[in-house]
Every structure is written in C-alpha cells, then in structure tokens.
XYZ file of C-alpha atoms in Angstrom:
665
model
C 121.636 125.827 126.290
C 117.858 126.276 126.428
C 115.000 124.068 125.436
C 111.691 124.910 123.840
C 108.290 123.986 125.186
C 107.287 121.857 122.242
C 109.232 120.606 119.287
C 109.365 118.126 116.528
C 112.382 118.247 114.270
C 112.739 116.548 110.951
C 115.399 116.336 108.285
C 114.801 118.175 104.995
C 112.618 116.131 102.638
C 114.426 113.857 100.243
C 113.848 114.184 96.517
C 111.397 111.295 96.485
C 109.324 112.955 99.252
C 108.877 116.313 97.600
C 105.851 117.153 95.512
C 105.343 115.377 92.201
C 107.037 117.140 89.307
C 104.863 119.472 87.222
C 104.775 117.083 84.286
C 103.347 114.312 86.494
C 100.554 116.544 87.750
C 99.882 117.671 84.202
C 99.677 114.086 82.938
C 97.184 113.089 85.622
C 95.133 116.236 84.967
C 95.008 115.458 81.232
C 93.979 111.875 81.985
C 91.212 113.066 84.311
C 89.928 115.558 81.705
C 90.232 113.237 78.697
C 86.737 112.978 77.158
C 87.233 109.468 75.762
C 88.364 107.643 78.887
C 87.213 104.018 78.871
C 84.027 103.583 80.867
C 81.822 100.552 81.474
C 78.508 100.339 79.622
C 75.617 102.173 81.238
C 74.201 99.003 82.788
C 77.553 97.984 84.276
C 78.206 101.499 85.568
C 74.806 101.572 87.259
C 75.526 98.179 88.860
C 78.845 99.471 90.215
C 77.275 102.630 91.606
C 74.336 100.777 93.186
C 76.583 98.104 94.686
C 78.693 100.796 96.400
C 75.648 101.948 98.404
C 75.388 100.342 101.872
C 71.634 99.712 101.602
C 71.773 98.098 98.153
C 69.730 94.908 97.704
C 70.498 92.098 95.275
C 67.011 92.431 93.779
C 67.846 95.989 92.641
C 70.974 94.745 90.904
C 68.942 91.982 89.262
C 66.435 94.459 87.817
C 69.274 96.505 86.318
C 71.037 93.499 84.765
C 67.876 92.111 83.182
C 67.666 95.296 81.080
C 70.647 93.941 79.100
C 69.837 90.482 77.657
C 73.353 90.112 76.264
C 74.908 90.702 79.698
C 72.448 88.229 81.257
C 73.536 85.596 78.766
C 77.217 86.241 79.428
C 76.700 85.995 83.185
C 74.877 82.679 82.899
C 77.601 81.361 80.640
C 80.292 82.515 83.101
C 78.542 81.028 86.144
C 78.154 77.691 84.370
C 81.778 77.659 83.151
C 84.678 75.709 84.649
C 85.535 78.773 86.729
C 82.768 77.979 89.207
C 82.710 74.213 88.778
C 78.965 73.752 89.375
C 77.645 70.187 89.303
C 74.266 71.347 87.979
C 73.861 74.269 85.575
C 72.011 77.410 86.618
C 69.312 78.421 84.131
C 67.964 81.706 85.535
C 69.707 84.998 86.134
C 67.970 85.284 89.538
C 69.527 82.016 90.731
C 72.881 83.083 89.288
C 72.790 86.340 91.235
C 71.793 84.543 94.415
C 74.669 82.107 93.938
C 77.235 84.859 93.338
C 76.297 87.454 95.963
C 76.462 91.243 95.694
C 80.237 91.836 95.550
C 80.885 88.968 93.147
C 78.098 90.203 90.857
C 79.666 93.655 90.726
C 83.090 92.226 89.878
C 81.760 89.779 87.281
C 79.640 92.457 85.555
C 82.686 94.703 85.358
C 84.843 91.863 83.993
C 82.308 90.966 81.322
C 82.160 94.618 80.237
C 85.878 94.670 79.432
C 85.603 94.153 75.634
C 83.387 97.224 75.241
C 85.808 99.343 77.257
C 88.849 98.690 75.112
C 90.168 101.775 73.360
C 90.423 101.951 69.599
C 94.188 101.596 69.771
C 93.879 98.222 71.487
C 94.093 96.581 68.044
C 97.788 97.476 68.077
C 99.555 94.061 68.141
C 101.932 95.348 70.821
C 98.957 95.966 73.131
C 97.408 92.562 72.510
C 100.097 91.042 74.739
C 98.882 93.230 77.588
C 95.288 92.060 77.086
C 96.458 88.442 77.051
C 98.420 88.951 80.286
C 95.456 90.771 81.875
C 93.014 87.941 81.146
C 95.482 85.238 82.205
C 96.413 87.220 85.328
C 92.750 87.617 86.232
C 92.113 83.868 86.230
C 95.389 83.170 88.050
C 94.499 85.766 90.719
C 90.995 84.343 91.182
C 92.060 80.710 91.382
C 94.977 81.516 93.676
C 92.654 83.539 95.935
C 90.323 80.545 96.176
C 93.220 78.209 96.949
C 94.473 80.544 99.686
C 90.985 80.950 101.149
C 90.743 84.696 100.493
C 87.241 86.147 101.013
C 86.721 88.096 97.739
C 88.158 86.041 94.886
C 85.998 87.848 92.285
C 87.343 91.224 93.453
C 90.874 89.827 93.119
C 89.994 88.738 89.580
C 88.621 92.112 88.464
C 91.549 93.934 90.084
C 94.002 91.783 88.104
C 91.946 92.180 84.918
C 91.923 95.994 85.099
C 95.281 96.615 86.765
C 97.037 97.460 83.483
C 94.193 99.542 82.023
C 96.482 102.555 82.348
C 98.689 101.177 79.572
C 95.913 101.707 77.046
C 94.941 105.085 78.472
C 98.509 106.405 78.227
C 98.908 104.998 74.716
C 95.667 106.672 73.635
C 96.332 110.114 75.177
C 100.123 110.282 74.651
C 100.801 108.135 71.554
C 104.057 109.903 70.612
C 105.583 110.050 74.100
C 104.455 106.532 75.018
C 105.490 104.882 71.766
C 109.145 104.290 72.836
C 107.940 102.534 75.992
C 105.814 100.041 74.054
C 108.665 99.540 71.591
C 110.819 97.951 74.311
C 111.311 94.189 74.414
C 109.237 91.937 76.652
C 112.297 91.407 78.857
C 112.692 95.149 79.463
C 108.968 95.777 80.018
C 108.710 92.902 82.487
C 111.117 94.574 84.889
C 111.339 98.273 83.971
C 108.011 99.348 82.468
C 107.004 101.581 85.409
C 110.478 103.140 85.547
C 110.405 103.917 81.822
C 106.910 105.427 82.062
C 107.983 107.666 84.937
C 111.068 108.773 83.013
C 108.917 109.726 80.005
C 105.724 111.054 81.618
C 106.379 111.368 85.352
C 103.695 108.774 86.225
C 103.294 105.055 85.644
C 100.348 103.136 84.239
C 99.402 101.689 87.656
C 98.719 105.204 88.976
C 96.630 105.924 85.878
C 94.684 102.667 86.279
C 93.885 103.564 89.889
C 92.775 107.070 88.840
C 90.438 105.793 86.117
C 88.922 103.090 88.310
C 88.361 105.485 91.199
C 86.340 107.665 88.799
C 84.142 104.624 88.202
C 83.542 104.676 91.981
C 85.283 101.373 92.584
C 86.268 101.051 96.257
C 89.758 101.808 97.552
C 90.329 98.135 98.448
C 90.498 97.542 94.663
C 92.080 100.784 93.391
C 94.865 101.041 96.002
C 96.282 97.516 95.474
C 96.257 98.259 91.730
C 98.266 101.431 92.383
C 100.981 99.341 94.060
C 100.680 96.025 92.212
C 104.017 96.386 90.415
C 105.742 97.578 93.619
C 103.843 95.914 96.473
C 106.539 96.769 99.008
C 105.679 100.461 98.584
C 102.083 99.950 99.723
C 101.254 102.138 102.751
C 101.936 100.434 106.088
C 99.083 99.551 108.363
C 96.630 98.439 105.654
C 97.142 94.690 105.591
C 94.316 94.037 103.094
C 95.762 96.444 100.506
C 99.264 94.988 100.918
C 98.006 91.403 100.618
C 95.982 92.098 97.462
C 98.926 94.028 96.008
C 101.217 91.022 96.543
C 98.618 88.693 95.000
C 98.264 90.934 91.918
C 102.059 91.119 91.547
C 102.369 87.331 91.636
C 99.457 86.885 89.201
C 101.020 89.409 86.787
C 104.383 87.661 86.952
C 102.805 84.241 86.365
C 100.791 85.621 83.416
C 103.988 87.004 81.868
C 105.189 83.426 81.480
C 103.084 83.571 78.300
C 105.599 86.043 76.875
C 109.103 85.705 75.453
C 110.708 82.237 75.825
C 114.000 83.905 76.779
C 112.264 85.457 79.768
C 110.523 82.320 81.016
C 113.327 80.680 83.082
C 114.013 83.847 85.101
C 110.288 84.537 85.540
C 109.572 80.975 86.640
C 112.336 81.147 89.224
C 110.966 84.463 90.524
C 107.365 83.179 90.635
C 108.365 80.060 92.567
C 110.359 82.132 95.070
C 107.392 84.488 95.545
C 104.924 81.674 96.157
C 107.245 80.091 98.699
C 108.294 83.280 100.545
C 105.012 85.207 100.563
C 102.248 82.611 100.187
C 103.800 79.565 101.888
C 103.245 77.317 98.871
C 105.807 74.742 97.820
C 107.128 74.680 94.257
C 105.333 71.394 93.582
C 102.050 72.754 94.916
C 102.192 75.885 92.755
C 103.173 74.036 89.586
C 100.303 71.625 90.205
C 98.027 74.666 90.660
C 99.101 76.176 87.291
C 98.560 73.052 85.205
C 94.721 73.112 84.776
C 94.375 76.881 84.391
C 94.603 77.031 80.596
C 91.137 75.543 80.197
C 89.599 78.161 82.488
C 91.491 80.966 80.757
C 90.331 79.784 77.323
C 86.727 79.636 78.547
C 86.961 83.129 80.008
C 88.439 84.503 76.753
C 85.580 82.899 74.823
C 82.992 84.430 77.149
C 84.616 87.849 76.728
C 84.803 87.309 72.939
C 88.300 88.802 72.813
C 91.194 88.119 70.481
C 94.255 87.721 72.670
C 96.283 85.502 70.409
C 97.530 82.007 71.170
C 97.793 80.930 74.793
C 100.646 78.526 75.439
C 100.045 75.662 77.855
C 101.442 76.354 81.307
C 102.577 72.746 81.479
C 104.664 73.233 78.319
C 105.996 76.576 79.521
C 107.040 75.121 82.882
C 108.654 72.077 81.244
C 110.659 74.187 78.776
C 111.636 76.758 81.413
C 112.698 74.010 83.817
C 114.987 72.494 81.172
C 116.509 75.946 80.652
C 116.955 76.395 84.399
C 118.681 73.013 84.714
C 120.984 73.857 81.808
C 121.791 77.250 83.286
C 122.391 75.651 86.685
C 124.827 73.088 85.254
C 126.698 75.768 83.360
C 126.688 77.939 86.458
C 128.148 75.160 88.605
C 131.030 74.615 86.211
C 131.700 78.333 86.197
C 131.313 78.374 89.975
C 134.008 75.739 90.412
C 136.393 77.792 88.293
C 135.519 80.892 90.250
C 135.792 79.266 93.695
C 139.569 79.045 93.631
C 139.832 82.640 92.468
C 137.387 83.629 95.207
C 139.453 81.880 97.868
C 142.512 83.796 96.750
C 140.575 87.048 96.735
C 139.130 86.280 100.200
C 142.610 85.706 101.616
C 143.753 89.014 100.175
C 140.632 90.783 101.466
C 141.201 89.366 104.944
C 144.736 90.724 104.932
C 143.498 94.167 103.858
C 140.685 94.110 106.435
C 143.156 93.393 109.205
C 145.356 96.189 107.969
C 142.387 98.568 107.717
C 141.245 97.610 111.227
C 144.713 98.273 112.616
C 144.947 101.603 110.802
C 141.473 102.621 111.969
C 142.329 101.714 115.544
C 145.516 103.739 115.332
C 143.586 106.655 113.841
C 140.841 106.672 116.497
C 142.688 105.549 119.636
C 144.986 107.435 121.941
C 148.336 105.636 121.755
C 149.172 106.058 125.431
C 145.910 105.116 127.143
C 144.015 103.051 124.555
C 140.951 105.281 124.995
C 139.428 107.037 121.980
C 141.366 110.123 120.935
C 140.111 113.684 120.631
C 139.713 113.440 116.856
C 137.330 110.508 117.236
C 135.427 112.249 120.035
C 134.938 115.415 117.986
C 133.312 113.312 115.240
C 131.335 111.083 117.598
C 129.763 113.868 119.683
C 127.808 115.601 116.870
C 126.884 112.207 115.388
C 125.460 110.976 118.729
C 123.739 114.346 119.197
C 122.012 114.021 115.808
C 121.097 110.392 116.490
C 119.572 111.244 119.872
C 117.673 114.117 118.248
C 116.150 111.807 115.612
C 115.291 109.095 118.144
C 113.915 111.459 120.830
C 116.231 110.139 123.543
C 118.398 111.827 126.174
C 122.160 112.179 125.808
C 124.691 112.477 128.610
C 128.272 113.756 128.587
C 130.902 113.574 131.338
C 133.991 115.809 131.431
C 136.757 114.727 133.836
C 139.872 116.668 134.777
C 142.457 115.017 137.044
C 143.308 116.957 140.212
C 146.966 117.074 141.266
C 148.233 115.556 138.035
C 150.677 118.418 137.317
C 152.301 117.927 140.716
C 152.746 114.209 139.979
C 154.472 115.018 136.697
C 156.667 117.662 138.317
C 157.588 115.577 141.368
C 157.901 112.085 139.914
C 158.419 112.677 136.196
C 156.453 111.989 133.046
C 156.813 108.174 133.118
C 154.886 108.171 136.395
C 152.325 110.572 134.933
C 151.924 108.315 131.893
C 151.298 105.334 134.170
C 148.610 107.304 136.018
C 146.885 108.243 132.739
C 146.901 104.612 131.583
C 145.332 103.329 134.787
C 142.774 106.140 134.925
C 141.687 105.314 131.344
C 141.456 101.601 132.208
C 139.301 102.390 135.261
C 136.983 104.628 133.241
C 136.518 102.008 130.512
C 135.948 99.310 133.127
C 133.278 101.275 135.022
C 131.487 102.823 132.021
C 128.433 101.109 130.545
C 128.631 99.014 127.363
C 128.098 101.460 124.520
C 129.543 104.474 126.374
C 132.547 106.017 124.622
C 135.562 106.958 126.778
C 137.948 109.419 125.110
C 141.082 111.246 126.165
C 140.283 114.850 125.341
C 143.777 116.185 125.955
C 146.472 116.147 128.660
C 144.760 114.922 131.823
C 141.195 115.500 130.590
C 138.771 112.707 129.649
C 135.257 112.720 128.168
C 132.599 110.010 128.304
C 129.640 109.985 125.890
C 126.548 108.429 127.493
C 123.744 107.666 124.955
C 120.181 106.721 125.968
C 120.705 108.244 129.395
C 118.562 109.915 132.046
C 119.640 112.554 134.596
C 119.692 109.851 137.296
C 121.783 107.499 135.130
C 124.262 110.261 134.273
C 124.638 111.351 137.901
C 125.079 107.759 139.088
C 127.672 107.073 136.404
C 129.533 110.310 137.184
C 129.813 109.355 140.870
C 130.884 105.806 139.996
C 133.671 107.036 137.719
C 134.711 109.630 140.326
C 134.987 106.893 142.980
C 136.911 104.651 140.569
C 139.524 107.369 139.969
C 139.789 108.277 143.654
C 140.264 104.656 144.668
C 143.153 104.136 142.253
C 146.492 103.254 143.823
C 149.130 103.585 141.111
C 152.442 101.878 141.911
C 155.528 103.411 140.371
C 159.119 102.574 141.347
C 158.055 101.247 144.732
C 155.823 104.195 145.589
C 152.039 104.478 145.596
C 150.549 107.472 143.804
C 146.949 108.668 144.170
C 145.013 111.134 142.089
C 141.608 112.841 142.303
C 139.168 114.066 139.653
C 136.751 116.942 139.136
C 133.804 115.629 137.154
C 131.312 117.741 135.232
C 128.203 116.082 133.842
C 125.562 117.366 131.453
C 122.389 115.732 130.153
C 119.897 117.041 127.587
C 117.185 116.082 125.138
C 118.668 117.095 121.749
C 115.256 116.897 120.097
C 113.956 119.629 122.389
C 116.847 122.064 122.281
C 117.819 124.648 119.724
C 121.468 124.270 120.752
C 124.188 122.300 119.004
C 126.576 119.597 120.158
C 129.282 122.222 120.773
C 126.948 123.957 123.264
C 126.406 120.625 124.990
C 130.163 120.126 125.356
C 130.455 123.651 126.773
C 127.776 122.847 129.375
C 129.700 119.740 130.547
C 132.963 121.720 130.574
C 131.372 124.446 132.723
C 130.009 121.844 135.104
C 133.542 120.463 135.488
C 134.911 123.948 136.250
C 132.079 124.420 138.754
C 133.320 121.298 140.562
C 136.866 122.652 140.549
C 135.867 126.110 141.726
C 134.093 124.701 144.797
C 137.067 122.798 146.127
C 138.081 120.262 143.408
C 137.699 116.502 143.468
C 133.917 116.740 143.246
C 131.018 115.927 140.915
C 128.855 118.676 139.436
C 125.793 117.800 137.324
C 124.114 120.205 134.900
C 120.708 118.861 133.845
C 119.221 120.598 130.834
C 116.135 118.389 131.043
C 112.969 120.090 132.267
C 109.661 118.628 133.418
C 108.151 119.302 130.004
C 110.986 117.369 128.363
C 110.352 114.382 130.623
C 106.625 114.479 129.869
C 107.351 114.789 126.133
C 109.641 111.720 126.111
C 107.144 109.754 128.194
C 104.434 110.401 125.578
C 106.732 109.243 122.790
C 107.808 106.108 124.689
C 104.174 105.212 125.467
C 103.623 104.886 121.727
C 106.674 102.756 120.902
C 106.040 99.399 119.250
C 108.164 97.741 121.953
C 106.021 99.328 124.694
C 102.921 98.049 122.878
C 104.371 94.513 122.702
C 105.396 94.487 126.370
C 101.933 95.672 127.459
C 100.355 92.798 125.488
C 102.949 90.385 126.967
C 103.734 89.274 123.416
C 107.467 89.335 124.188
C 109.729 89.873 127.193
C 111.999 92.851 127.824
C 115.043 90.675 127.110
C 113.534 89.583 123.788
C 112.895 93.230 122.882
C 116.556 94.016 123.551
C 117.639 91.060 121.411
C 115.216 92.076 118.643
C 116.445 95.662 118.742
C 120.042 94.497 118.306
C 119.041 92.336 115.319
C 116.718 94.913 113.710
C 117.843 96.837 110.601
C 118.462 100.547 111.150
C 116.050 102.306 108.785
C 116.026 106.068 108.301
C 112.373 107.146 108.358
C 111.096 110.676 107.732
C 108.245 111.961 109.866
C 106.617 113.658 106.870
C 106.615 110.451 104.856
C 105.103 108.539 107.770
C 102.320 111.133 108.059
C 101.568 110.696 104.354
C 101.604 106.906 104.518
C 99.225 106.913 107.471
C 96.875 109.280 105.629
C 97.283 112.012 108.253
C 98.643 114.530 105.749
C 97.923 114.925 102.055
C 100.822 115.855 99.741
C 99.522 119.437 99.634
C 99.328 119.648 103.434
C 102.823 118.205 103.728
C 104.149 120.929 101.433
C 102.430 123.545 103.624
C 104.161 122.154 106.708
C 107.561 122.081 105.007
C 107.158 125.663 103.788
C 106.141 126.847 107.256
C 109.006 124.896 108.819
C 111.526 126.601 106.560
C 109.968 130.052 106.794
C 109.597 130.170 110.589
C 112.602 127.950 111.425
C 110.374 125.613 113.390
C 110.464 121.894 113.881
C 108.225 119.723 111.734
C 105.792 118.934 114.521
C 105.614 122.528 115.698
C 104.643 123.647 112.208
C 102.101 120.833 111.726
C 100.429 121.552 115.089
C 100.523 125.328 114.570
C 98.811 124.892 111.193
C 96.256 122.586 112.852
C 97.080 119.811 110.424
C 98.209 117.372 113.131
C 97.314 116.960 116.770
C 100.110 116.690 119.387
C 99.205 113.041 120.003
C 99.700 112.249 116.319
C 103.102 113.938 116.406
C 104.172 111.832 119.407
C 103.098 108.711 117.500
C 105.055 109.713 114.386
C 108.184 110.286 116.465
C 107.760 106.918 118.181
C 107.457 105.200 114.796
C 110.516 107.010 113.476
C 112.515 106.061 116.555
C 111.420 102.441 116.364
C 109.884 101.445 112.979
C 107.478 98.567 113.755
C 108.447 96.552 110.673
C 112.146 96.787 111.570
C 111.650 95.660 115.170
C 109.330 92.878 113.972
C 112.069 91.705 111.603
C 114.563 91.800 114.469
C 112.238 89.785 116.726
C 111.858 87.175 113.983
C 115.650 87.068 113.629
C 115.975 86.683 117.417
C 113.328 83.912 117.302
C 111.104 85.773 119.720
C 108.219 85.729 117.215
C 107.484 83.736 114.085
C 106.611 85.641 110.869
C 102.866 85.134 111.292
C 102.907 86.337 114.904
C 105.069 89.320 113.985
C 102.658 90.356 111.216
C 99.695 90.027 113.569
C 101.401 92.247 116.148
C 102.314 94.855 113.517
C 98.717 94.892 112.260
C 97.397 95.256 115.818
C 99.837 98.105 116.463
C 98.732 99.970 113.326
C 95.120 99.490 114.399
C 96.030 101.184 117.691
C 97.817 103.945 115.744
C 94.730 104.504 113.579
C 92.509 104.689 116.666
C 95.046 106.839 118.575
C 94.060 104.844 121.642
C 96.989 105.445 123.966
C-alpha cells in the first residue's frame, strides 16, 4: 500500500449539489433579460444607488428627494404616523431625513415606491392576497425588530415588503406555467409554494426576488435573507446576520399569513408561537400582546401607500378564533389519545418482544458462538466501513492480526475441548485489554483481528504489545493441567484519506506483518506503519482547524466536555464541495470544474481544486476539518451535554466562522 503526497477525497456529488437544471438557468436568464421588470421610480432608484456609496451624505439624498414633491409628502406622512410614534410632528423633509438616518431613508423611499412598481397583473384577485401579506409582514418585521433591539428595523421592513416580489415577476413572465401554482389553496401555498414553483419552473419566487433586488443594487444583507426567507435553515453557515434576518422574515411571513384562510389559522398560530419561543425567546403571552396593536399601524401604512389590499382582519379576533379552534382540537385529540394509549401499550409490548428477538438474532449473526468475539462475517463488513469512515474524517486506522503459536499441538495433544477452552480465554483477554470502541473478531481457526479506529502508530504498537503480553500470560487450566500459548502479532496503521489502496490491501499489510513475526522466530510483534511524515503533517494541519481545537484553545470548554459533546452530537454527512460553496470559496461553475477534473484525472477533490488554483491548501485543510467535525453538530452536542448554553454555543460558532473566513490558523 502506498500513499500520495497530497490528497483530498470526496464522495460523488449528490443530486442536490449538482448544477441547476437547464430549465432553472433558462428561467433566471429570461427574468434577467425581461424588459418590463419592476423597477423603482427614477428618484427612488437614484436614492438607492447614492446610498450604496460609502461617501454618500444625507444632504445629497435630501436634494434628490425634494425633486419629487409627492414622495416628500409621503415621507412626512410616514414619519408622523403611528409607526414612529413621535410626540411632536415633523414638518420639514430635512428634519425627517435627519431623524431617520441614511439607511432608514433608503428603506423608506423604497417602501413608499412599492405601488408604482406593481406589475399590471397585480390586479388579479389571487395576487392581492400576496400584497396584503407583504404589507402586513413588513410592519410585523419592523415592529418585531424594534422589540428585539435589532439595529436596522427599516431594512427588515423593506426586506419583508419585497420578499415575495418574485411571485409577481413569475406570474408576469410565465403566466401559463405559473397559473396552476396560484390556483392552489391558501393551505397548500402556505407550506408548499416554493416546492411547487421549483417543480414547474426549476426556481422559486424567493430566488427571483433576490435576483431582481440585486439588480437594483440593494446590498447582500437584504437580498440574501430574502433568498432564504422561506427556508431559513438553508442559509449559508457563518453569516449570522443573514441567518437572523432570514428567520425574522420567515416569522413575519407566517404571522402575516394569519390573515388568510380561517382553516389555516390554528395551525399557523401554533407554528408562530413555537417559532417565537424557540428562536426569539419570547413567551406566547408576550408575542400575542405584541400582535394586538399592529392593525392600526398596518392600516396607516396601507393608506400611505394608497394600495387596495382588501379587508384586514383584527389580529385580536384572529388569535381569539384560532385559540378556540386549538382548544377544541386539543380536547378532541385528548379523547382520541386516551383511546389510542391502550392500543399503543399493546403495540409497545409487542415491539419490545420483537426488539429482543431481533437483538438476539443480530448477536447470533455477528458473534462467534464459541468465543463471543465478532465473527468473520461481521469483520468483513466492518473493515471497509471503518476504512471509509476514517477516510472521510481524515483519521488514522489501525488493524491487528494475531495468530496463536503452538495451538495445533495443543489440539493434537490434549484434544479439541482443551483447544476450545484456550480460544475462549484468548478472546476474553483480547476483549478485556482492547480499548473501548475497538472491535475484536475471530477471523478463523486460531486467528483473531482487532480493528483500532482513531489510532496513531504509537497507539497501535502499544496496543499490539499489550495484547501480546495478555495472551502470553494466560494460564489455561484444563483437567488439572495448565496450558500456555503464544501469539505472533502483526500490526498495520494507515491514513485511508491519503492512500489509493483499499481496505483489502490494508488487511493484507497486517497479515504480512503477522507472517513477518512468525518468520523471525514466532511469538513476536511486527508493526507495519504506512504513515509517512507528510501524512502526519497533513493530519496535524486538519486537526489544527477543528472546531474542538478552536474551543480548547479559547478555554471555552474542557477536553472532557468536548468528548461528552462529541458523543451527544448528531452525525451529519457533509460534502466538501457543498461546504466550499456555502463558504463562498467556490462558485457553482468552479465546483463543476473541480468535479469534472476529479473524474477525468481520478484525483481527490482537494487535489483537483488546488491543481486548478481554485482553492489554496489551507482552505482544503479547513474544509476537511469542518467535514470531520461540523461546528453546528458539535455545538448541538455541547448544548446537550450542558457544556454550553445555546447563546454561548452560537457565539463560539460565529467566532469560529470568523476565524475560517480570515484563515488565521
């Protein structure tokens, strides 16, 4: 078995990681080229463009706005509305601008321009519901941002207001294809609208909204949360601000949808209350109290925008009606639950019986009947699985191969019962001396194998000598006589990630090491290390970038807490290519280049990326560290182990991603 100087291996890309289907690219291209895309009025567009410049002054924005008397009037009306709650009215646009500040002015100008940006098809009664939800969601997002102490409440408002702009764009450009989506009921659209859009067109309206708004030169901290506002959990890791705004927009959209179908309101209310509690640390009472006065502010905002969004139901009435429905459903559910409990108890008893039977059958199928060690069938499945796991995690793997010396003579001289007793006690000694997590298997006859995951050459050699001593020190009593036995032990250790060989080659290396021990006089230990200096340096670079190493260096947790958190952490399967995309290190086109090169030249992912000069070696080490130990998973495990609270865990994850972005190792 040989090893290569450098190497990053990755599994083939899953379907959801491959390039977007041709129809999706075509849809986005048609949207980008569509001549009648909604755009803000000239004054608003100039405000947006000026405000995006780092040296922009508020006076410049004021001069632009004063060119549009109607916009000035709307802004004064908005500033003096219940939204801002001023004790004294503001009479001049200059004072209004000074009160708002640059970013808030940009967002408010864009919000007030909404009526002129609506497409001609927005008179469709089916689309009016979307406008109503957008306006309600905008006020909910703004007021919730203020309550939570977020810094840019006006940006949150405009993001919520424009987040579903893609609905109108898709309906305008693809009226035939998009018609069946709009024809769905409110219940279906509330939970499956994006899925339906992707089934029909290959993209969803959130992606289209983000595309249109980016062409207006709105910043990424507005467009990216909009892209993920229906699926905030899919926001790229490491950008806490985008994820937070995405979660806020999702909650605001859900709360606004309470204005929809009465049949949907109980389920939506339950979901909204769970979201506010889990993600924003607000009690149910606090959030319901927050909703109650919002109708007045929404009505004022609708009047300022001069839009027809239909009748707005009172949130107090909605909550009261939905709560009654929830209570009724709960009472009915409890009665049904009582009837089901007895059936469940019977089913649980039957399941327990089957589990015990399955456990016994599995044990019989994987264990050697004589010695109680794993059997050869289990070992032949476990070895390639451990080899693949070590390859993905960039860890070393050890394997011991033991052959008993003098065992044939014991069988011949004292009979098979004595030989069986020797095998039993040898297996017991091996299991007793092996580490927790090592797998001891009877390979056949008087041969045993021990799989040693997360090993080093020193650990494997030490373990081999310990097992050799344990076998040599055995004194097996049989029919009044004491029988001793020796062992020739072959040991092999490798870094699967860095070798082109397979698990069968690894087994052959351990087998040859065992025969080397036999050929030099038997009853010895022979170690074959397939780990070179470059392998050790490679693993050290990966381990330096682990989230656990980062936490230990900051003294945020102890080594024991890391071990407990690792045991409690979920085992996610993360692809290196997807991580590179999420971190912004590779574009989709660059990722496809790497995958093509990887397949063509039969190279590992990292080798291809470095050879194409798309990634630096340090970035590859970081990607492998994150795949081996996803920060979010370990953080979840540390919370479960009570080593960190959720707020501390999020702070540590954010700090780690900041280090990843800086590549400061």
